[in-house]
Coordinates of C-alpha atoms in Angstrom, one line a residue:
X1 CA 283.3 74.7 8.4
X2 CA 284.8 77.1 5.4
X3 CA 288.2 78.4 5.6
X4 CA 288.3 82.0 4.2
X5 CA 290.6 83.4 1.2
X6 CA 294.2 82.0 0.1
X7 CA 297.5 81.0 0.3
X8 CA 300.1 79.5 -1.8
X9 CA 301.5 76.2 -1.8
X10 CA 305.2 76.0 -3.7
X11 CA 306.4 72.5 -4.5
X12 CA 306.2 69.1 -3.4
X13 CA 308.2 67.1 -5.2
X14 CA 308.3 63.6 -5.0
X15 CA 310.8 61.0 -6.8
X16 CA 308.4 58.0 -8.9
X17 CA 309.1 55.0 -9.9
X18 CA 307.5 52.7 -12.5
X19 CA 307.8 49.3 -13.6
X20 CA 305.7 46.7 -15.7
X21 CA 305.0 43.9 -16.0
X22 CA 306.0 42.6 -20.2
X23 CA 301.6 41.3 -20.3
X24 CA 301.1 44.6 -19.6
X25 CA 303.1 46.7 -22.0
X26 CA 301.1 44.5 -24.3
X27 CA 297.9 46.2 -24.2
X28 CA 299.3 49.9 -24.6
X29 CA 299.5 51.2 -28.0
X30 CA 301.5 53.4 -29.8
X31 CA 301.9 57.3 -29.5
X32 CA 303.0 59.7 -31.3
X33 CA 304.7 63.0 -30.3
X34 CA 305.5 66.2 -33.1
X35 CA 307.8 68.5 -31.6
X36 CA 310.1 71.9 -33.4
X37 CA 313.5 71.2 -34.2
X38 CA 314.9 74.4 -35.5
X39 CA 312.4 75.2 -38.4
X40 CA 311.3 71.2 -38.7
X41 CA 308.5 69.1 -37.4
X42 CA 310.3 66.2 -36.0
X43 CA 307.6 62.9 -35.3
X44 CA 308.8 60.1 -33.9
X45 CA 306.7 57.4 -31.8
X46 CA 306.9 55.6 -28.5
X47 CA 305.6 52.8 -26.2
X48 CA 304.2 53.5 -22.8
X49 CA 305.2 52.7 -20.3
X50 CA 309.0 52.8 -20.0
X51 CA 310.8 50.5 -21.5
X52 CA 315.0 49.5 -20.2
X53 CA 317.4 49.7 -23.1
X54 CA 319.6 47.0 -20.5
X55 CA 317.4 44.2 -21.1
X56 CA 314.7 43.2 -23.0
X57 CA 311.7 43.5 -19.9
X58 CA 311.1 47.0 -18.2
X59 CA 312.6 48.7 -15.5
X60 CA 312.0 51.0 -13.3
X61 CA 312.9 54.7 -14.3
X62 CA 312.8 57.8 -12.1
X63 CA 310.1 60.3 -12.4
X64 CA 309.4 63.4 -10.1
X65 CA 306.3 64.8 -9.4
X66 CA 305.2 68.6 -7.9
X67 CA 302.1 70.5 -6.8
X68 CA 302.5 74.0 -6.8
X69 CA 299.4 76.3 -7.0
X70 CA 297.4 79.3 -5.4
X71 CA 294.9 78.1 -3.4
X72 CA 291.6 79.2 -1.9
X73 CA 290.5 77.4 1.2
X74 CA 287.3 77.4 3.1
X75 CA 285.8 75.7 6.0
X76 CA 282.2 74.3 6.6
X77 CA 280.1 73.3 9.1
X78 CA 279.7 69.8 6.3
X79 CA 283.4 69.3 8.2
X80 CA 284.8 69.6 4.3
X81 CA 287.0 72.8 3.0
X82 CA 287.6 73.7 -0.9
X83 CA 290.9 74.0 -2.0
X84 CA 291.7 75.8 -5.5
X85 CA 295.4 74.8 -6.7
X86 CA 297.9 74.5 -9.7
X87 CA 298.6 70.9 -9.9
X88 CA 301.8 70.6 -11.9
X89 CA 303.2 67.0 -12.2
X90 CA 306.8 66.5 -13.5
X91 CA 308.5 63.3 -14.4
X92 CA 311.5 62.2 -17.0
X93 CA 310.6 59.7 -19.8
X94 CA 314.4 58.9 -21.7
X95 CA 312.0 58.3 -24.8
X96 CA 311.5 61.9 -25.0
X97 CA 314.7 63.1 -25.3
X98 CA 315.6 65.2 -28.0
X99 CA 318.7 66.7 -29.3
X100 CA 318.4 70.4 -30.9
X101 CA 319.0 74.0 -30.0
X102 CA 315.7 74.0 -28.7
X103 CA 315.9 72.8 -25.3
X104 CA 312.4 73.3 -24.3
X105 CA 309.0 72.8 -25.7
X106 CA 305.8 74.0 -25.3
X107 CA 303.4 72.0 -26.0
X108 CA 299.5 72.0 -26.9
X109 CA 297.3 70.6 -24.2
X110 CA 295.9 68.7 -26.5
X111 CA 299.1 67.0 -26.7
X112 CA 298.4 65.8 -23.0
X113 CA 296.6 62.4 -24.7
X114 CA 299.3 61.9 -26.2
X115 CA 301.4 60.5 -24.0
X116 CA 301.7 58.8 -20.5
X117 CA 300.8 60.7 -17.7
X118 CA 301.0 59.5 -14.4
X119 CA 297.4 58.2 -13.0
X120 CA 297.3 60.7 -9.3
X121 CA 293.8 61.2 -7.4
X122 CA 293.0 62.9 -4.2
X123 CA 292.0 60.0 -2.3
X124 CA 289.6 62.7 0.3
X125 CA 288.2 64.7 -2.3
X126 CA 284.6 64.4 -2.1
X127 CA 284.2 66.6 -5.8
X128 CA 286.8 68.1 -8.1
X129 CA 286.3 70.0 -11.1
X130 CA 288.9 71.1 -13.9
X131 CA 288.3 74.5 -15.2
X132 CA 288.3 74.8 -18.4
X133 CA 287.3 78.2 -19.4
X134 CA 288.3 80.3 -21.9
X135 CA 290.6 77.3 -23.0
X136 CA 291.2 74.0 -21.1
X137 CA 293.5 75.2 -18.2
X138 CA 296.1 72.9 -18.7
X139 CA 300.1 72.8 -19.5
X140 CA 302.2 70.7 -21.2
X141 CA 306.2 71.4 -21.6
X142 CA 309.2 69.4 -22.8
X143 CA 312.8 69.4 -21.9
X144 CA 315.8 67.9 -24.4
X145 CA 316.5 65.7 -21.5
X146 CA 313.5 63.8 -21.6
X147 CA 311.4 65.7 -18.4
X148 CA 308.0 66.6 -19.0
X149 CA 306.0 68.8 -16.7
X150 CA 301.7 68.5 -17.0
X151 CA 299.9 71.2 -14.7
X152 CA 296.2 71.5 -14.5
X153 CA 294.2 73.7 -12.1
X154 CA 291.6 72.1 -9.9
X155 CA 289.3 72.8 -7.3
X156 CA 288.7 70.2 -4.8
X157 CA 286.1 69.9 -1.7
X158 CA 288.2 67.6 0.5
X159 CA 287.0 66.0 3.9
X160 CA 288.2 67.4 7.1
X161 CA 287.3 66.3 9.9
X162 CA 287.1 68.6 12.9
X163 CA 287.5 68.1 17.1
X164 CA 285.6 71.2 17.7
X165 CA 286.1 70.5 22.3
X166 CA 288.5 73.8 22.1
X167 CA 286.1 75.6 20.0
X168 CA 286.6 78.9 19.3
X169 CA 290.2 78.4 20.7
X170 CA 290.6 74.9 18.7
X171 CA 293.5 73.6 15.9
X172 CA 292.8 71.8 13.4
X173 CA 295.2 70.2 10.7
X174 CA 293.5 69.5 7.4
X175 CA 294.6 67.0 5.1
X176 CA 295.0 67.0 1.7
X177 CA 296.0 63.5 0.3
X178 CA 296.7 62.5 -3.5
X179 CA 298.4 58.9 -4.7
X180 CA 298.1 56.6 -7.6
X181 CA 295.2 55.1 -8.7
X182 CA 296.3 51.7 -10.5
X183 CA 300.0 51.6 -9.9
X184 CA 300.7 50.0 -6.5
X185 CA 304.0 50.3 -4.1
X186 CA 305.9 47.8 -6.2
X187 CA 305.2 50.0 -9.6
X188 CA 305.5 53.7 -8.1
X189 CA 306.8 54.8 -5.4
X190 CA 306.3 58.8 -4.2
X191 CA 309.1 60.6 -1.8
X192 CA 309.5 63.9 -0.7
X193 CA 312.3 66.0 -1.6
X194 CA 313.5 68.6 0.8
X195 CA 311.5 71.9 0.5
X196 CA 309.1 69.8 -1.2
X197 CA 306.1 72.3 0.5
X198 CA 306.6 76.2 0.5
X199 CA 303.9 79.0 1.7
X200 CA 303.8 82.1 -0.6
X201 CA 304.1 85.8 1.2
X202 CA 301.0 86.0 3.6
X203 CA 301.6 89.8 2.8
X204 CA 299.3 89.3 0.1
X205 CA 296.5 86.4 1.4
X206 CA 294.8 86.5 4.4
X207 CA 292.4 83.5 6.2
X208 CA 289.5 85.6 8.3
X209 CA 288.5 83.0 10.6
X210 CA 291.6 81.2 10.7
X211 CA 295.0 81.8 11.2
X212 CA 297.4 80.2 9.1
X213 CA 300.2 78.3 10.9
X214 CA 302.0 76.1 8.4
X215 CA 302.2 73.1 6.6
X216 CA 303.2 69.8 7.1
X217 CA 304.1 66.6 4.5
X218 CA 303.6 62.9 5.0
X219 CA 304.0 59.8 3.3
X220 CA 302.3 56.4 4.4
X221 CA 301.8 53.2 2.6
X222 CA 297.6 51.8 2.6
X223 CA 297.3 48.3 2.6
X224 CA 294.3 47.3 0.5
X225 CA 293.2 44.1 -1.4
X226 CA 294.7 45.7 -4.7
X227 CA 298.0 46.1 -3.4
X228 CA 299.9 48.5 -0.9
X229 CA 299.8 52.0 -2.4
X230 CA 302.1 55.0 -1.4
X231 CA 300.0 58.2 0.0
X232 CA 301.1 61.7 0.5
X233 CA 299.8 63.8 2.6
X234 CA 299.4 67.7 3.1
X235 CA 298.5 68.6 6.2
X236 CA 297.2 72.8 6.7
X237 CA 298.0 73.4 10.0
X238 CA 295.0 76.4 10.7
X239 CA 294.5 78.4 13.8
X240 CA 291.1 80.1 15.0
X241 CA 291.0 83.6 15.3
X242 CA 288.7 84.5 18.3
X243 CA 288.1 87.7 17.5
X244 CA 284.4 87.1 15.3
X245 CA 282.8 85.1 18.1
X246 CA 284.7 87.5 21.1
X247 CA 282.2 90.3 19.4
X248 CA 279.1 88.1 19.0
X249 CA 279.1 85.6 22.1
X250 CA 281.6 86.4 24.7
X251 CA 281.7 90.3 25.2
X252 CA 277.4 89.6 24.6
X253 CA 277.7 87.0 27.3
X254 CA 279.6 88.8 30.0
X255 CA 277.2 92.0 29.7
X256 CA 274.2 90.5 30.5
X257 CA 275.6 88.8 33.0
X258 CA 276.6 91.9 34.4
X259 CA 273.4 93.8 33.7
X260 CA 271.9 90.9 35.7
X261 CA 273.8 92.4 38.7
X262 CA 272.1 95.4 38.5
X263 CA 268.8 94.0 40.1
X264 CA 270.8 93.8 43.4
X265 CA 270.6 97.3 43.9
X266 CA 267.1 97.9 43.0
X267 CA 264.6 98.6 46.0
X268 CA 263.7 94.6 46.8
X269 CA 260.1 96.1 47.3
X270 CA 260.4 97.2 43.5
X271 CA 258.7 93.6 42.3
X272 CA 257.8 94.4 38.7
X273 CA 261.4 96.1 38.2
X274 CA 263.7 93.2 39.7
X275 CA 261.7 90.7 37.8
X276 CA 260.8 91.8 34.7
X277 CA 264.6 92.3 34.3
X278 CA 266.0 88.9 35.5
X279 CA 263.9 87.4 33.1
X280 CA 265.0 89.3 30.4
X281 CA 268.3 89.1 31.1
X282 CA 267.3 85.0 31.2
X283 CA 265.9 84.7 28.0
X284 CA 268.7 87.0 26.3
X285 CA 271.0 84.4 27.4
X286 CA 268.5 81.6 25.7
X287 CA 268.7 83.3 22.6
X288 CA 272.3 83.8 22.7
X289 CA 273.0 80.5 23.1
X290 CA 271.1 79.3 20.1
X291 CA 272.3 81.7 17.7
X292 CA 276.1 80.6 19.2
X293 CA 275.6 76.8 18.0
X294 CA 274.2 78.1 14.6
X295 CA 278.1 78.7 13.8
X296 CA 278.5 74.9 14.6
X297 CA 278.3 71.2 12.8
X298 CA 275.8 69.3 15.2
X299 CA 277.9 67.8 17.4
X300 CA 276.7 66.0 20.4
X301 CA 279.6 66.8 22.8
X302 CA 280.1 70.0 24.6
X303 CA 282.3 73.1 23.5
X304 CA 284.5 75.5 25.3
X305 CA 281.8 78.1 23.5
X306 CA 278.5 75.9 25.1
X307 CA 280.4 75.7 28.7
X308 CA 281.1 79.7 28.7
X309 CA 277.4 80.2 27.6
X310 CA 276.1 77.9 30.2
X311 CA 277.9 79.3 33.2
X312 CA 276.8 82.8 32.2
X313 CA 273.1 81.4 31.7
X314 CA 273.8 79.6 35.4
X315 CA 274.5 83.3 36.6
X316 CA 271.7 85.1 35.5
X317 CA 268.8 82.3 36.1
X318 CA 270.8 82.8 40.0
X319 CA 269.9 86.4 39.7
X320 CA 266.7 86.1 39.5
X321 CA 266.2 83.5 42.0
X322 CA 268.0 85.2 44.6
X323 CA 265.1 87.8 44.4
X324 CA 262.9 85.0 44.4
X325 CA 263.7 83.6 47.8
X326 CA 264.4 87.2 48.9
X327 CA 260.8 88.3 48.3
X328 CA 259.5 84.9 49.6
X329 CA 261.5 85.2 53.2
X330 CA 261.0 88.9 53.6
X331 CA 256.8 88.8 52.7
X332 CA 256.7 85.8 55.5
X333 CA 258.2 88.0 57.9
X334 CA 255.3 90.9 56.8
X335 CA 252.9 89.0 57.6
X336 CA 254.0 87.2 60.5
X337 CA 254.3 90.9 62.4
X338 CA 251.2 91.8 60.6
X339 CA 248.8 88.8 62.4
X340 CA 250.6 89.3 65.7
X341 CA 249.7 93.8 65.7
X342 CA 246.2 92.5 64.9
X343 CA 245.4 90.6 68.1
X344 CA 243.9 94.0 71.2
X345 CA 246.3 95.3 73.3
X346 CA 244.2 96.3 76.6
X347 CA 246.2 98.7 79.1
X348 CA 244.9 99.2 82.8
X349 CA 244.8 102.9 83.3
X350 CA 242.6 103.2 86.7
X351 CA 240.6 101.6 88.9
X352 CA 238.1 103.5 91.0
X353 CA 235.9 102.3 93.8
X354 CA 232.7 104.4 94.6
X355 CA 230.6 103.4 97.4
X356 CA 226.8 103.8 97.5
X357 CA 224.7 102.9 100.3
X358 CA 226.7 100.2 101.4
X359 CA 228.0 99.1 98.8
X360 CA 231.1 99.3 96.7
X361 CA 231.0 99.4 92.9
X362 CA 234.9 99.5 90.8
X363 CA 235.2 100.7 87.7
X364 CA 238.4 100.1 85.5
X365 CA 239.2 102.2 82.8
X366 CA 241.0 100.7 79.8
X367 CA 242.3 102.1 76.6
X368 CA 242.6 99.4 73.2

């Protein structure tokens, strides 16, 4: 199913967590970041990932990430939609702080390799693409007190899954979930902040088969073999709007049933008239009906769109049989009267006697 044009998604922001194990901080090397202070280059290198200044293992250290984008939605009758977003990501390393009158940076995006970047995937994406034209669209910034914000833009074809027994007056809410790919629960943890999701002005975006209706955010923990990871969830709460398939289907629909009607006041000895038009009126529905389900994933269970079109198929096919038995009960009674005016119908008018010699003779006269 495709979901038509845009909307805007604000901020999600989650709080993250990391820790790791000393084996691992083993096998990361060393970085190096060059950043402006005043009118000098400035290099100094780092460890990934954090490391505690209390103790000599590492600890966890708050980081916050945020999705905030423009993004173009679309439904399919593949039950998937494509989403184009700004994915910005936002965290605080204290190995990054700086001190200088500078208190933000921005940096190259080829700086992003550079440094450690949290490991996030859409875990319902069925393809997603980076765009990289002109340049890579990426964006790297640094604050003096250690945050760092990385925002890409994507566009993802996510799954959604849709319970199309309303249909066209159904509701769906599709899903948009993202976590961490290698960290589990115990190494990053994601939680929403308040206001974490916000919807642009709808003054300037518009869904034509759908109706917007909001957004929701969730967070649930996945039990796998790896480990328990966090999930969060975006749920786009969408409406259908009614108004495409009220043109082609329902308004369609209810006019033929109508016109169906009209045989009822046609002469009943009128047999080419009554029937030619019941069964066009039959097969109109036929052909409504498939071009109705063209609109549809091939579901095996019946819609509120497949019942309407069925009762208003039940209707006319009842037109036409209704002249059907008319004609068959009133040309029995034709020619039941017809066989019994065939049989003579003799009528006694007078009977004469005439004697002749002796004898009598009657005559009867009789009119068929």
């Amino acid at each position: 199913m495709v979901f038509d044009r845009h909307f805007q998604t604000s901020a999600y922001e989650p709080y993250h967590w990391i820790t790791a194990s000393e084996e691992r901080c083993k096998n990361y090397e060393y970085a190096s970041l060059t950043h402006v202070n005043g009118s000098h280059a400035v290099g100094f290198e780092f460890r990934r990932p954090f490391r505690s200044d209390s103790d000599n293992g590492y600890a966890p250290s708050p980081k916050e990430e945020r999705c905030a984008g423009l993004a173009d939605v679309r439904t399919a009758r593949t039950m998937e939609y494509t989403i184009d977003i700004f994915f910005a990501q936002t965290w605080y390393d204290s190995r990054l702080k700086f001190n200088s009158t500078m208190k933000l940076l921005m940096l190259n995006s080829n700086m992003v390799g550079k440094i450690w970047i949290p490991d996030t995937f859409f875990r319902n994406s069925r393809k997603s693409d980076a765009h990289w034209i002109t340049t890579p669209n990426r964006l790297l910034r640094l604050w003096s007190n250690g945050r760092v914000m990385y925002t890409l833009r994507l566009t993802i074809n996510a799954e959604c899954y849709l319970k199309l027994h309303n249909f066209p007056m159904d509701e769906h809410s599709c899903p948009l979930e993202f976590s961490s790919y290698g960290y589990p629960k115990n190494e990053i943890q994601y939680r929403w902040q308040r206001r974490a999701v916000e919807v642009a002005d709808q003054r300037y975006w518009r869904l034509y088969q759908f109706a917007f209706v909001g957004l929701r955010n969730t967070s649930d923990v996945a039990h796998t073999q790896s480990g328990e990871y966090v999930i969060m969830t975006i749920f786009f709460d969408l409406s259908r709007r009614m108004g495409y398939f009220t043109i082609q289907t329902y308004i369609p629909c209810s006019m033929i049933v109508v016109l169906s009607w009209v045989s009822f006041w046609i002469n009943k000895d009128a047999v080419p008239a009554r029937t030619s038009l019941g069964i066009t009126t039959v097969l109109t529905m036929t052909t409504l009906s498939t071009i109705s389900r063209k609109s549809l994933p091939k579901v095996s269970y019946v819609t509120a769109m497949d019942l309407f079109v069925s009762v208003c198929f039940i209707f006319t096919f009842a037109a036409l049989m209704e002249y059907g038995t008319l004609h068959y009960f009133t040309s029995n009674r034709q020619s039941k009267k017809t066989k019994s005016s065939s049989a003579p119908d003799c009528k006694l008018l007078a009977v004469e006697y005439i004697s002749y010699k002796g004898k009598i003779f009657t005559f009867v006269k009789s009119k068929m």
